[in-house]
XYZ file of C-alpha atoms in Angstrom:
756
model
C 38.860 11.261 -47.100
C 41.523 9.321 -49.048
C 44.695 11.334 -48.761
C 47.007 11.110 -51.705
C 49.059 14.145 -51.153
C 51.060 13.829 -47.942
C 51.798 17.550 -46.586
C 52.131 18.656 -42.819
C 49.125 17.969 -41.518
C 49.507 13.921 -42.605
C 52.422 13.509 -39.967
C 51.772 12.579 -36.202
C 52.823 15.611 -35.137
C 50.006 17.450 -37.018
C 47.047 18.621 -34.750
C 43.626 16.806 -34.915
C 41.312 18.177 -37.305
C 39.111 20.253 -35.633
C 36.187 17.921 -36.682
C 37.625 15.335 -34.741
C 38.338 17.870 -31.794
C 34.847 18.275 -31.286
C 33.869 14.730 -31.317
C 35.455 14.465 -27.804
C 33.828 15.974 -24.595
C 36.304 17.964 -22.416
C 38.450 15.149 -20.342
C 37.106 17.268 -17.505
C 33.677 16.579 -17.764
C 31.642 15.004 -15.658
C 29.709 12.381 -17.467
C 30.983 9.516 -18.666
C 31.371 8.916 -22.449
C 31.264 5.460 -24.052
C 31.849 5.370 -27.201
C 30.867 1.618 -27.536
C 27.654 0.797 -29.511
C 25.890 -2.630 -30.694
C 25.522 -3.871 -33.930
C 23.622 -2.946 -36.220
C 22.909 -5.535 -37.725
C 20.573 -7.539 -35.150
C 21.917 -11.032 -36.025
C 25.256 -10.197 -34.625
C 23.952 -8.963 -30.867
C 24.606 -12.177 -29.478
C 27.682 -13.107 -31.544
C 30.345 -14.747 -29.817
C 32.725 -11.829 -30.555
C 30.828 -9.872 -28.120
C 31.228 -11.911 -25.007
C 34.801 -10.473 -23.496
C 34.525 -13.076 -21.501
C 36.120 -15.370 -24.230
C 39.512 -15.477 -25.001
C 40.739 -13.282 -27.632
C 41.538 -15.674 -30.541
C 37.835 -17.038 -30.302
C 36.413 -13.712 -30.480
C 38.489 -13.087 -33.875
C 37.751 -16.763 -34.807
C 34.397 -15.953 -34.333
C 34.198 -12.704 -36.286
C 36.767 -12.961 -38.895
C 34.037 -15.331 -41.072
C 31.167 -13.017 -40.814
C 33.055 -9.496 -42.565
C 32.819 -8.906 -45.845
C 35.840 -8.190 -47.983
C 35.173 -4.457 -48.303
C 34.661 -5.285 -44.340
C 37.838 -6.763 -44.023
C 39.897 -4.065 -46.325
C 37.820 -1.298 -44.006
C 39.728 -2.831 -41.191
C 43.134 -1.941 -42.308
C 43.051 1.526 -42.656
C 42.287 4.623 -40.493
C 38.577 5.980 -40.657
C 40.137 9.972 -40.252
C 43.206 11.533 -39.740
C 43.592 10.674 -36.728
C 40.733 8.092 -35.434
C 39.987 4.486 -36.594
C 36.906 2.135 -36.401
C 33.725 3.417 -37.385
C 32.105 -0.145 -38.280
C 28.362 0.304 -37.198
C 27.283 -3.051 -38.792
C 29.601 -4.718 -36.461
C 29.280 -2.860 -33.751
C 32.584 -0.967 -34.006
C 32.482 2.897 -32.828
C 35.226 5.089 -33.755
C 38.299 6.087 -31.262
C 41.114 8.230 -31.535
C 44.739 7.375 -31.547
C 46.774 10.109 -30.152
C 50.214 11.675 -29.847
C 52.658 11.885 -27.448
C 55.297 10.420 -26.104
C 55.194 12.265 -23.094
C 51.849 13.008 -22.494
C 48.556 13.387 -24.301
C 48.174 15.943 -26.782
C 45.048 17.167 -27.190
C 43.682 20.275 -29.609
C 41.508 23.447 -28.990
C 43.516 24.082 -25.676
C 42.890 21.501 -23.655
C 45.646 20.684 -21.147
C 46.933 16.716 -19.820
C 49.900 16.545 -17.324
C 53.297 17.083 -19.410
C 55.746 14.003 -18.279
C 59.147 14.775 -18.444
C 60.774 13.450 -21.856
C 61.873 9.760 -23.068
C 65.719 10.047 -22.291
C 64.581 11.492 -18.357
C 62.434 8.127 -18.327
C 65.768 6.350 -18.990
C 67.667 8.975 -16.837
C 65.687 7.673 -14.123
C 66.611 3.828 -14.910
C 63.510 3.496 -12.593
C 61.689 0.650 -14.691
C 58.665 1.323 -11.847
C 58.561 4.697 -12.088
C 58.801 4.612 -15.730
C 55.575 2.237 -15.498
C 53.749 4.630 -13.656
C 54.771 7.280 -16.134
C 52.566 5.224 -18.966
C 49.968 4.820 -15.996
C 49.402 8.233 -16.312
C 49.811 8.264 -19.811
C 46.771 5.205 -19.968
C 44.511 7.378 -17.631
C 44.534 10.411 -19.403
C 44.162 8.526 -23.298
C 41.117 7.127 -21.774
C 40.054 10.285 -20.563
C 40.270 11.950 -24.075
C 37.924 8.878 -25.166
C 41.153 7.390 -27.520
C 42.356 4.319 -27.056
C 45.880 3.710 -28.590
C 48.968 6.466 -27.828
C 51.790 7.027 -30.418
C 54.299 6.105 -27.900
C 56.876 5.277 -26.924
C 59.628 5.787 -29.478
C 62.674 3.296 -28.792
C 65.462 4.537 -31.460
C 68.535 4.394 -30.554
C 70.669 7.295 -30.252
C 73.689 6.698 -32.481
C 74.614 10.389 -32.800
C 74.374 13.378 -30.383
C 73.124 15.564 -33.311
C 69.787 13.658 -34.108
C 66.938 16.211 -33.019
C 64.141 13.354 -31.906
C 66.724 12.118 -29.125
C 64.968 13.743 -26.464
C 62.203 11.433 -27.332
C 64.121 8.273 -27.260
C 65.614 6.372 -24.194
C 69.459 6.524 -25.438
C 72.003 4.672 -26.741
C 71.637 1.126 -25.292
C 69.005 -1.214 -26.255
C 69.138 -2.855 -23.285
C 68.221 0.144 -21.374
C 65.457 1.744 -23.960
C 64.386 -1.733 -24.406
C 64.070 -2.083 -20.706
C 62.765 1.380 -20.274
C 60.004 0.572 -23.052
C 58.824 -2.142 -21.473
C 58.041 -0.139 -18.069
C 55.846 2.430 -20.008
C 54.332 0.058 -22.328
C 53.377 -2.127 -19.027
C 51.648 0.912 -17.484
C 50.043 2.006 -20.835
C 48.339 -1.246 -21.671
C 47.284 -2.257 -17.801
C 44.985 0.950 -18.566
C 43.565 -1.156 -21.308
C 45.047 1.229 -23.458
C 47.390 0.280 -26.701
C 51.148 2.028 -27.059
C 52.392 2.047 -30.910
C 55.810 1.837 -30.498
C 57.810 3.488 -32.946
C 60.009 3.766 -35.376
C 60.882 0.248 -36.749
C 63.444 0.651 -37.160
C 66.495 2.229 -38.283
C 65.124 5.786 -37.796
C 67.742 7.637 -36.107
C 68.193 11.305 -37.226
C 65.898 13.530 -38.941
C 67.698 14.958 -41.593
C 66.244 13.420 -45.225
C 63.918 10.824 -43.004
C 61.192 11.150 -44.819
C 63.336 9.627 -48.306
C 66.681 8.481 -46.899
C 67.680 4.402 -47.462
C 69.311 3.160 -44.793
C 71.546 0.205 -44.633
C 73.658 -1.805 -42.132
C 75.155 -5.105 -41.459
C 72.838 -7.868 -40.440
C 74.761 -7.882 -37.083
C 74.028 -4.618 -36.156
C 70.346 -4.478 -37.154
C 69.682 -7.376 -34.506
C 71.988 -6.501 -31.824
C 71.477 -2.712 -31.684
C 68.836 -1.665 -34.140
C 66.028 -4.248 -33.700
C 67.000 -5.303 -29.960
C 65.040 -2.603 -28.242
C 61.923 -3.875 -29.835
C 62.515 -7.714 -29.221
C 63.245 -6.046 -24.991
C 59.779 -5.326 -25.257
C 58.198 -7.542 -26.940
C 59.680 -10.166 -24.634
C 58.519 -7.810 -21.423
C 55.300 -6.282 -22.424
C 54.003 -6.965 -25.809
C 53.338 -3.601 -26.996
C 49.910 -3.807 -28.927
C 50.671 -2.046 -31.757
C 53.973 -0.983 -33.638
C 54.903 2.024 -36.144
C 57.317 1.732 -39.249
C 59.468 4.421 -39.942
C 59.362 6.450 -42.791
C 63.152 6.077 -44.168
C 63.533 3.004 -46.439
C 65.486 0.137 -45.335
C 67.669 -1.883 -47.302
C 65.734 -0.319 -50.869
C 61.879 -0.838 -49.432
C 60.403 1.066 -46.963
C 59.880 -0.774 -43.769
C 55.455 -0.980 -44.703
C 56.914 -2.508 -47.540
C 59.746 -4.822 -46.227
C 58.427 -8.143 -46.114
C 61.633 -9.642 -44.820
C 61.984 -7.205 -42.093
C 58.481 -7.769 -41.165
C 59.414 -11.500 -41.243
C 61.921 -10.562 -38.396
C 59.400 -8.468 -35.757
C 56.737 -11.622 -36.700
C 58.285 -14.427 -36.709
C 61.273 -14.078 -34.887
C 60.238 -11.606 -32.466
C 57.051 -13.622 -31.612
C 54.989 -9.996 -31.734
C 51.351 -10.805 -32.053
C 50.696 -7.339 -32.465
C 48.995 -4.493 -35.088
C 52.004 -2.721 -37.758
C 50.520 0.617 -37.988
C 52.657 2.797 -41.226
C 53.795 5.673 -39.575
C 51.097 9.229 -40.743
C 51.750 8.776 -44.842
C 54.609 5.677 -44.879
C 51.747 3.809 -46.781
C 53.350 3.612 -50.464
C 50.032 1.736 -51.530
C 47.754 -1.118 -50.732
C 49.301 -3.842 -52.707
C 52.981 -3.550 -51.412
C 52.110 -2.700 -48.365
C 49.947 -5.384 -47.241
C 51.825 -8.087 -48.950
C 55.153 -6.472 -47.289
C 53.221 -7.067 -43.841
C 52.068 -3.899 -43.042
C 48.243 -4.099 -41.431
C 47.128 -0.596 -40.133
C 47.074 2.577 -43.249
C 47.231 5.950 -41.092
C 46.285 8.448 -41.727
C 43.500 7.807 -43.859
C 39.255 8.404 -43.823
C 36.514 6.300 -44.834
C 36.790 5.395 -48.811
C 34.232 1.915 -50.234
C 36.124 2.173 -53.096
C 39.498 2.243 -51.431
C 37.884 -1.180 -50.221
C 36.302 -2.589 -53.484
C 40.200 -1.891 -54.749
C 41.560 -3.793 -52.128
C 39.301 -6.867 -51.870
C 39.331 -6.804 -55.916
C 43.475 -7.045 -55.541
C 42.731 -9.686 -53.562
C 40.675 -12.131 -55.792
C 42.757 -11.446 -58.307
C 45.842 -12.832 -56.472
C 47.566 -9.163 -56.501
C 47.679 -9.129 -52.726
C 48.315 -12.389 -51.135
C 45.549 -13.633 -49.320
C 47.256 -15.416 -46.857
C 48.978 -11.653 -45.902
C 45.965 -9.788 -46.298
C 43.889 -12.074 -43.779
C 46.706 -12.048 -41.267
C 46.767 -8.345 -41.087
C 42.973 -8.532 -40.385
C 43.580 -10.574 -37.539
C 46.558 -8.643 -36.240
C 44.493 -5.468 -36.261
C 41.117 -7.253 -35.109
C 43.224 -8.768 -32.179
C 44.236 -5.226 -31.349
C 40.350 -4.052 -31.350
C 39.491 -6.985 -28.554
C 42.598 -5.646 -26.315
C 41.807 -2.612 -26.420
C 38.159 -3.243 -25.285
C 36.563 -1.209 -28.612
C 33.543 -3.749 -28.951
C 32.927 -3.878 -25.029
C 34.957 -1.684 -22.797
C 34.089 2.014 -21.689
C 36.730 5.085 -22.210
C 36.763 7.500 -19.212
C 39.043 8.467 -17.000
C 40.851 10.926 -14.217
C 43.061 13.441 -16.143
C 44.971 16.231 -14.832
C 44.783 15.123 -11.019
C 47.213 15.925 -8.259
C 48.743 12.097 -8.655
C 49.293 12.541 -11.880
C 51.064 15.810 -11.142
C 53.420 14.116 -8.283
C 54.582 11.445 -10.991
C 55.643 13.804 -13.449
C 57.487 15.791 -10.542
C 58.441 12.774 -9.078
C 60.306 11.433 -12.168
C 61.687 14.629 -13.407
C 63.642 14.652 -10.140
C 64.924 10.816 -10.467
C 66.079 11.900 -13.959
C 68.330 14.953 -12.972
C 71.962 13.498 -13.129
C 74.521 15.334 -11.083
C 77.495 15.493 -13.087
C 79.684 17.027 -10.773
C 79.911 18.168 -7.232
C 83.310 19.663 -5.759
C 83.787 19.791 -2.628
C 80.095 19.316 -2.082
C 78.708 22.696 -2.963
C 74.996 20.706 -3.723
C 72.882 20.845 -1.988
C 72.570 24.571 -0.852
C 71.555 25.492 2.202
C 68.827 28.330 1.899
C 69.129 29.787 5.425
C 73.114 30.725 4.675
C 72.084 31.978 1.103
C 70.836 35.669 1.291
C 71.079 36.833 -1.955
C 70.913 34.266 -5.374
C 71.330 35.077 -8.643
C 69.010 33.394 -11.646
C 70.753 33.476 -15.408
C 70.658 31.457 -18.039
C 67.952 31.640 -21.821
C 66.152 28.722 -19.769
C 65.816 30.240 -16.491
C 62.166 31.413 -17.653
C 62.243 29.364 -20.850
C 59.301 27.157 -21.602
C 59.563 23.869 -23.324
C 55.401 22.648 -23.285
C 52.653 24.605 -24.850
C 51.759 25.333 -21.213
C 52.397 28.705 -22.682
C 50.247 28.887 -26.152
C 52.924 27.914 -28.303
C 52.647 25.257 -30.806
C 53.663 21.938 -31.154
C 56.051 23.048 -33.892
C 57.924 24.846 -31.437
C 57.788 22.641 -29.315
C 59.555 18.997 -30.012
C 56.853 17.874 -32.954
C 54.733 14.840 -32.087
C 56.049 14.890 -28.498
C 54.518 18.495 -27.894
C 52.762 18.389 -25.082
C 50.272 21.021 -23.646
C 50.692 20.748 -19.875
C 48.342 22.513 -17.301
C 51.017 24.345 -15.954
C 54.954 24.196 -16.500
C 56.927 25.572 -13.282
C 60.335 26.973 -14.542
C 63.495 26.903 -12.378
C 63.147 30.479 -11.964
C 59.687 30.347 -11.069
C 60.349 27.326 -8.444
C 62.977 30.077 -7.105
C 61.487 32.585 -6.740
C 58.377 30.500 -4.729
C 61.328 29.838 -2.505
C 63.979 32.642 -1.610
C 60.855 35.621 -2.511
C 61.307 38.312 -5.295
C 63.525 40.271 -3.375
C 65.953 37.863 -2.536
C 66.410 36.553 -6.127
C 68.074 38.656 -9.076
C 67.552 37.513 -12.737
C 69.577 38.068 -15.715
C 68.524 35.479 -18.844
C 71.331 37.342 -20.417
C 70.453 36.523 -23.866
C 66.917 34.596 -24.777
C 66.051 31.627 -26.871
C 62.527 33.316 -28.170
C 60.683 36.371 -26.856
C 58.568 35.155 -24.544
C 54.597 34.820 -24.479
C 54.491 33.949 -20.537
C 57.016 35.372 -17.888
C 56.480 33.428 -14.666
C 57.739 36.355 -12.813
C 56.695 39.696 -14.015
C 56.936 41.906 -11.671
C 61.057 40.597 -11.452
C 63.735 43.040 -12.421
C 66.146 41.724 -14.999
C 69.572 42.814 -14.963
C 72.483 42.355 -16.456
C 74.191 38.567 -15.700
C 77.637 40.125 -14.909
C 75.924 42.757 -11.911
C 73.445 39.954 -10.878
C 76.520 37.189 -10.476
C 78.644 40.329 -8.491
C 75.942 41.149 -6.093
C 74.750 37.418 -5.080
C 76.106 34.720 -3.175
C 75.357 32.286 -5.528
C 74.600 31.781 -9.012
C 72.798 29.394 -10.636
C 73.013 29.472 -14.206
C 70.170 27.746 -16.763
C 71.406 26.859 -19.918
C 71.536 23.935 -22.715
C 69.046 23.653 -25.399
C 65.494 23.944 -26.829
C 63.152 22.555 -29.173
C 64.614 24.910 -31.809
C 67.175 22.471 -31.718
C 65.526 19.246 -30.309
C 62.598 18.462 -32.429
C 60.177 16.483 -35.170
C 61.176 18.110 -38.739
C 58.081 18.614 -40.153
C 57.551 18.059 -43.738
C 58.558 15.600 -46.804
C 61.827 15.010 -48.358
C 65.327 16.594 -48.089
C 64.313 19.815 -45.080
C 67.785 21.847 -44.192
C 68.526 21.860 -40.688
C 66.778 18.861 -39.263
C 68.652 18.216 -36.880
C 71.123 19.530 -34.102
C 73.879 21.688 -36.252
C 76.560 20.795 -33.662
C 77.944 19.850 -29.779
C 77.547 23.022 -28.790
C 75.380 24.712 -26.402
C 72.412 27.025 -27.950
C 74.119 30.530 -28.663
C 77.001 31.991 -27.221
C 76.035 30.410 -23.537
C 79.681 29.310 -23.807
C 80.858 33.010 -23.583
C 78.294 34.080 -20.928
C 79.239 31.382 -18.494
C 82.677 32.729 -18.654
C 81.758 36.240 -17.940
C 79.749 35.372 -15.397
C 82.494 33.260 -13.443
C 84.914 35.858 -14.057
C 82.241 38.003 -11.364
C 81.624 35.465 -9.016
C 83.189 31.391 -9.064
C 79.948 29.966 -7.201
C 78.438 29.086 -10.791
C 76.160 25.273 -10.610
C 75.084 24.802 -14.157
C 72.166 22.870 -15.195
C 71.422 22.458 -18.215
C 68.159 21.637 -19.966
C 68.858 19.329 -23.171
C 67.986 16.029 -24.607
C 71.692 14.935 -25.810
C 75.233 15.149 -25.109
C 76.605 19.095 -24.965
C 79.985 19.921 -24.969
C 80.715 21.805 -21.996
C 84.814 21.374 -22.475
C 85.353 25.401 -22.287
C 84.056 25.890 -19.050
C 83.706 22.342 -16.950
C 86.599 22.893 -15.072
C 86.197 26.647 -13.683
C 82.702 25.324 -12.517
C 82.231 23.162 -9.142
C 79.177 22.207 -9.915
C 77.149 20.609 -13.274
C 73.691 18.865 -13.224
C 71.374 17.869 -16.572
C 68.158 18.190 -16.356
C 67.084 17.688 -19.069
C 62.943 18.599 -20.494
C 61.514 17.668 -17.328
C 57.634 18.044 -17.930
C 55.150 20.728 -16.209
C 57.291 20.153 -12.849
C 60.839 21.055 -14.456
C 61.613 23.495 -12.227
C 60.297 22.498 -9.055
C 62.268 19.184 -9.543
C 65.632 21.300 -10.053
C 65.044 23.103 -7.019
C 64.414 20.458 -5.106
C 67.759 18.516 -5.761
C 69.454 22.451 -5.414
C 68.628 22.383 -2.451
C 68.387 18.945 -1.132
C 64.604 18.140 -0.810
C 65.312 15.698 -3.145
C 68.653 13.300 -3.252
C 69.628 13.053 -7.247
C 70.043 9.552 -8.258
C 69.687 9.804 -12.082
C 72.475 8.119 -14.141
C 73.409 8.921 -17.677
C 71.570 6.935 -20.374
C 73.796 8.534 -22.886
C 77.940 8.798 -23.264
C 79.367 12.571 -22.907
C 81.940 12.795 -25.307
C 84.368 16.064 -25.692
C 84.035 16.791 -28.783
C 81.533 15.142 -32.377
C 84.596 13.263 -33.717
C 84.524 11.002 -30.188
C 81.268 8.884 -31.736
C 82.275 6.920 -34.073
C 78.990 7.554 -36.751
C 80.927 10.883 -37.207
C 84.313 9.766 -38.006
C 83.733 7.672 -40.801
C 82.144 9.299 -43.376
C 79.503 11.348 -44.683
C 78.009 8.137 -45.828
C 77.591 7.451 -42.324
C 76.429 10.386 -40.828
C 74.179 12.500 -42.248
C 74.255 10.092 -45.517
C 74.879 11.352 -49.543
C 72.903 12.549 -52.133
C 74.607 11.356 -55.770
C 73.816 12.802 -58.558
C 72.152 10.467 -61.986
C 73.613 10.528 -65.238
C 71.474 13.807 -66.103
C 73.002 15.450 -62.952
C 69.778 15.195 -60.743
C 69.749 14.106 -57.627
C 69.274 10.685 -56.317
C 68.006 9.382 -53.560
C 69.664 10.210 -50.139
C 71.515 6.854 -49.358
C 73.308 6.178 -45.384
C 75.414 3.171 -44.365
C 75.777 3.222 -41.177
C 79.485 2.395 -40.999
C 80.147 2.320 -36.741
C 78.154 -0.914 -36.817
C 77.978 -2.325 -33.067
C 80.034 0.247 -31.687
C 77.560 3.067 -30.758
C 78.166 4.960 -27.939
C 79.910 3.728 -24.899
C 80.771 0.495 -26.727
C 82.940 2.546 -29.090
C 84.475 4.605 -26.229
C 85.797 1.740 -25.100
C 87.208 -0.012 -27.910
C 88.817 2.643 -28.995
C 90.060 3.713 -25.531
C 88.739 7.108 -25.593
C 88.278 9.009 -22.176
C 84.337 10.726 -21.636
C 83.817 13.981 -20.482
C 81.073 11.438 -19.030
C 80.643 7.711 -19.271
C 77.035 6.000 -20.099
C 75.849 5.264 -16.533
C 77.117 7.930 -14.765
C 75.594 10.059 -11.902
C 76.319 11.374 -8.491
C 74.731 11.365 -5.404
C 74.487 13.366 -2.103
C 75.427 9.875 -0.386
C 78.376 7.439 -0.858
C 77.653 3.295 -1.366
C 79.961 0.749 -1.299
C 79.551 -2.786 -3.481
C 80.672 -6.134 -2.290
C 81.172 -9.398 -3.921
C 78.645 -12.056 -3.008
C 79.335 -15.852 -3.597
C 76.541 -16.662 -6.641
C 74.686 -19.669 -7.036
C 75.148 -20.335 -10.281
C 76.944 -19.117 -13.253
C 74.131 -17.280 -14.960
C 73.203 -15.606 -11.177
C 75.348 -13.116 -9.743
C 75.117 -11.293 -7.013
C 76.569 -8.163 -5.013
C 76.229 -6.228 -1.582
C 74.792 -2.409 -1.844
C 75.857 -0.401 1.055
C 74.420 3.193 1.470
C 77.871 4.532 3.718
C 77.173 7.959 3.964
C 74.830 10.408 5.855
C 71.881 10.513 3.101
C 69.227 8.715 2.467
C 69.421 8.379 -1.501
C 69.090 5.376 -4.674
C 72.117 3.711 -6.337
C 71.558 2.224 -9.722
C 73.779 -1.102 -9.720
C 74.513 -1.568 -13.134
C 75.387 -5.316 -14.752
C 77.750 -5.046 -17.566
C 78.445 -8.443 -19.586
C 81.906 -9.250 -21.675
C 81.731 -11.198 -24.055
C 85.161 -13.532 -25.610
C 86.301 -12.999 -28.895
C 86.364 -15.375 -31.438
C 84.502 -15.373 -34.524
C 83.650 -11.524 -34.256
C 84.958 -9.162 -32.093
C 82.765 -8.431 -29.124
C 82.413 -4.931 -27.251
C 84.610 -4.484 -24.029
C 81.580 -4.572 -22.028
C 77.388 -4.213 -22.599
C 74.903 -3.560 -20.390
C 72.930 -6.932 -19.084
C 70.899 -5.897 -16.134
C 70.378 -2.865 -13.518
C 68.256 -2.360 -10.420
C 68.185 0.405 -8.424
C 67.847 0.507 -4.953
C 66.326 3.052 -2.306
C 68.537 2.625 1.191
C 69.091 4.975 4.259
C 72.125 5.327 5.701
C 74.212 2.329 6.561
C 71.466 0.325 5.071
C 72.152 -2.769 2.778
C 70.866 -4.724 0.126
C 71.542 -7.701 -2.150
C 70.796 -7.615 -6.087
C 71.004 -10.733 -7.644
C 71.648 -10.408 -11.676
C 70.740 -13.310 -13.896
C 71.590 -13.388 -17.539
C 70.008 -15.650 -20.555
C 70.769 -16.680 -23.507
C 69.563 -13.254 -25.259
C 72.372 -11.319 -23.398
C 75.391 -13.920 -23.645
C 74.330 -14.644 -27.611
C 75.440 -12.119 -30.803
C 74.633 -12.470 -34.804
C 77.369 -14.700 -36.204
C 77.169 -12.748 -39.655
C 78.981 -16.369 -41.432
C 76.704 -18.439 -40.313
C 73.638 -16.191 -40.325
C 72.682 -17.555 -36.719
C 72.619 -16.388 -33.159
C 75.190 -18.196 -31.518
C 76.832 -17.884 -28.115
C 80.645 -18.242 -28.162
C 82.248 -20.337 -25.600
C 84.977 -19.165 -23.860
C 85.787 -17.029 -20.207
C 82.989 -14.341 -19.401
C 83.351 -11.883 -17.066
C 80.897 -9.842 -15.400
C 81.425 -6.691 -14.235
C 78.677 -4.692 -11.636
C 79.082 -0.993 -10.362
C 77.440 2.190 -10.934
C 78.699 2.882 -14.403
C 79.934 1.919 -17.801
C 83.962 2.734 -16.334
C 83.061 2.160 -12.123
C 82.313 -1.882 -11.791
C 84.586 -2.583 -8.692
C 83.042 -5.953 -8.177
C 83.807 -8.933 -11.206
C 83.050 -12.651 -11.575
C 84.066 -14.712 -14.691
C 82.458 -18.146 -15.551
C 82.873 -20.834 -18.249
C 80.190 -20.850 -21.295
C 80.474 -23.577 -24.386
C 79.249 -22.624 -27.377
C 75.484 -23.375 -28.025
C 73.756 -22.604 -31.156
C 70.253 -21.113 -29.897
C 67.011 -22.399 -32.056
C 67.374 -20.490 -35.320
C 65.423 -17.375 -36.701
C 64.870 -15.656 -40.103
C 67.665 -14.033 -41.091
C 66.928 -10.769 -42.960
C 69.747 -11.443 -45.222
C 72.391 -8.375 -46.639
C 72.866 -7.617 -50.244
């Protein structure tokens, strides 16, 4: 069918239709399904394009002239809400495209491995571990007989209120791009395509489907397009998804200047897929550079109309042919003509990867007098308090995606809550449980026989208190619907509900309170942070979230996560919130007749996103970007570098426990024709060291780290002057420094988008 109107069911976060759900067999079945078929046109059986041993471009060159105009048009749109393909004459079977970034979302109650959320993956600062997450996603997509997964999300966290920031990789484009590259390499190593999203400036939920967003050219390139550039350079995503919002007055699916940047300057050769319903007409979308409309259905009339528009010149023939070529390249890459699907799903090995990510993502923010890790043998009674102690954050309890985050919602095979993990460790008789209040009435209680107590009484009777708070997916979620929708982003920085008051009451009863926060973005903790001895962030940890939190708290695992976002003290610490409503959330003006105009947003913070602004403005954050404690200690010592582009540091575990440190390299460029950030992340490496062990870590800079976009010349330039390299374990703890001199250079020119 042809989709003329856009409803919630058309979004990428909607449920796959029942018909499609029936098309695929259960992921755990033993019989292998092979959704490939020979062409019904017998003359094509031995065609070159069917020879998988040939280079892809040769196969494309062979198939393209064999296609009719209508078949080419058919390749530019989907086969149903979440499928693509089904052209029997050429031997193209239909296959699935699955949400979401944190796991493969299947329908009819079928489970898959629920991985930790995107911001948790970024908090590991471990590209290899994130690659393993991608491997799980690729395996389970194949197991469900799909060939494309709709992730990762790599938009920027420019505001802590962005409700979908939990899906993304934080506030820094380098960290986001490199994390995405690890994820992409894992997925595509399994022969499954990612669909990296959302291109571009889709950094909030409020009015995202109708908002017109603008920013200066430098910010677009250095902050918002850069994660895509890094991902392309290091992993080459086979498809990318456009955003809903307009960019400089045009939808990204129609924006030829924007997509010329992607294709010509970033040298990307993949398929550009519209977000579900973000294709606003065949002629402007194809002319604008978008190559695949989703969702859609088989429609011979549509195909004839597209072919006619090409023949009449309303659709540029070169753009049309280029779109077909890009989509064929995607199809050959994923083996749509010749490679069977099927693979492992819900295995113990995949569950173990989910647990490992959840553990390495935990960020220890405070640990006065080394109160953590706790000793199981020294505790008789433990109080488990707070609304997130037994709250489900996946669909494993039977909840819908609407209450579990949107397109990022996953139905795990199970979910271990913190309460369940601690009861399994201590026994019900030694655990005092007091939720205090709940975010929702639970569908499942993990420990149904455990008596619920008053939180103050529980705290008084316990040797130690574990408070599990934070937020849930009524705050952190993709907003369903079209237009300007209320309550799309988070209302403020506060913990949800009256948690600050509850923590204060508990502290009065028992000062030994460890606070663990399940969040997707920074929260404000000024009322109570100085009164508690320990704080850690566990993020949305997937199906093994409780196990990971328990393992960290009781020392089975040593925390090694680092913040992928700055934790400020108040909302105005972020420049996006102190430059007027035009910057966030945007404004809606009236026309001459008193009717609302299209919402408009101008990024007034420019390149000063996250720690770049905190550093420039001299704002002391509560916890800086890159920060995170360990149960051991590390030292950093300078080592002579081989040349001006390579810098080395010796890292030593000076403590008594084995652990991991994230060695972070920041670059400071000289001011000249433009003001430069105080520092920018230019490299990082996670190293695992035994007590007393040392390792040399080396960082090599490229021109892409040194350059900046010169608004006056409209070019990338490398400024002349003194550069500083700073190496340490957070953006505000950098004990090793190097300097070098650099002459001005101009790298090869790209294609500027051009400002107004």
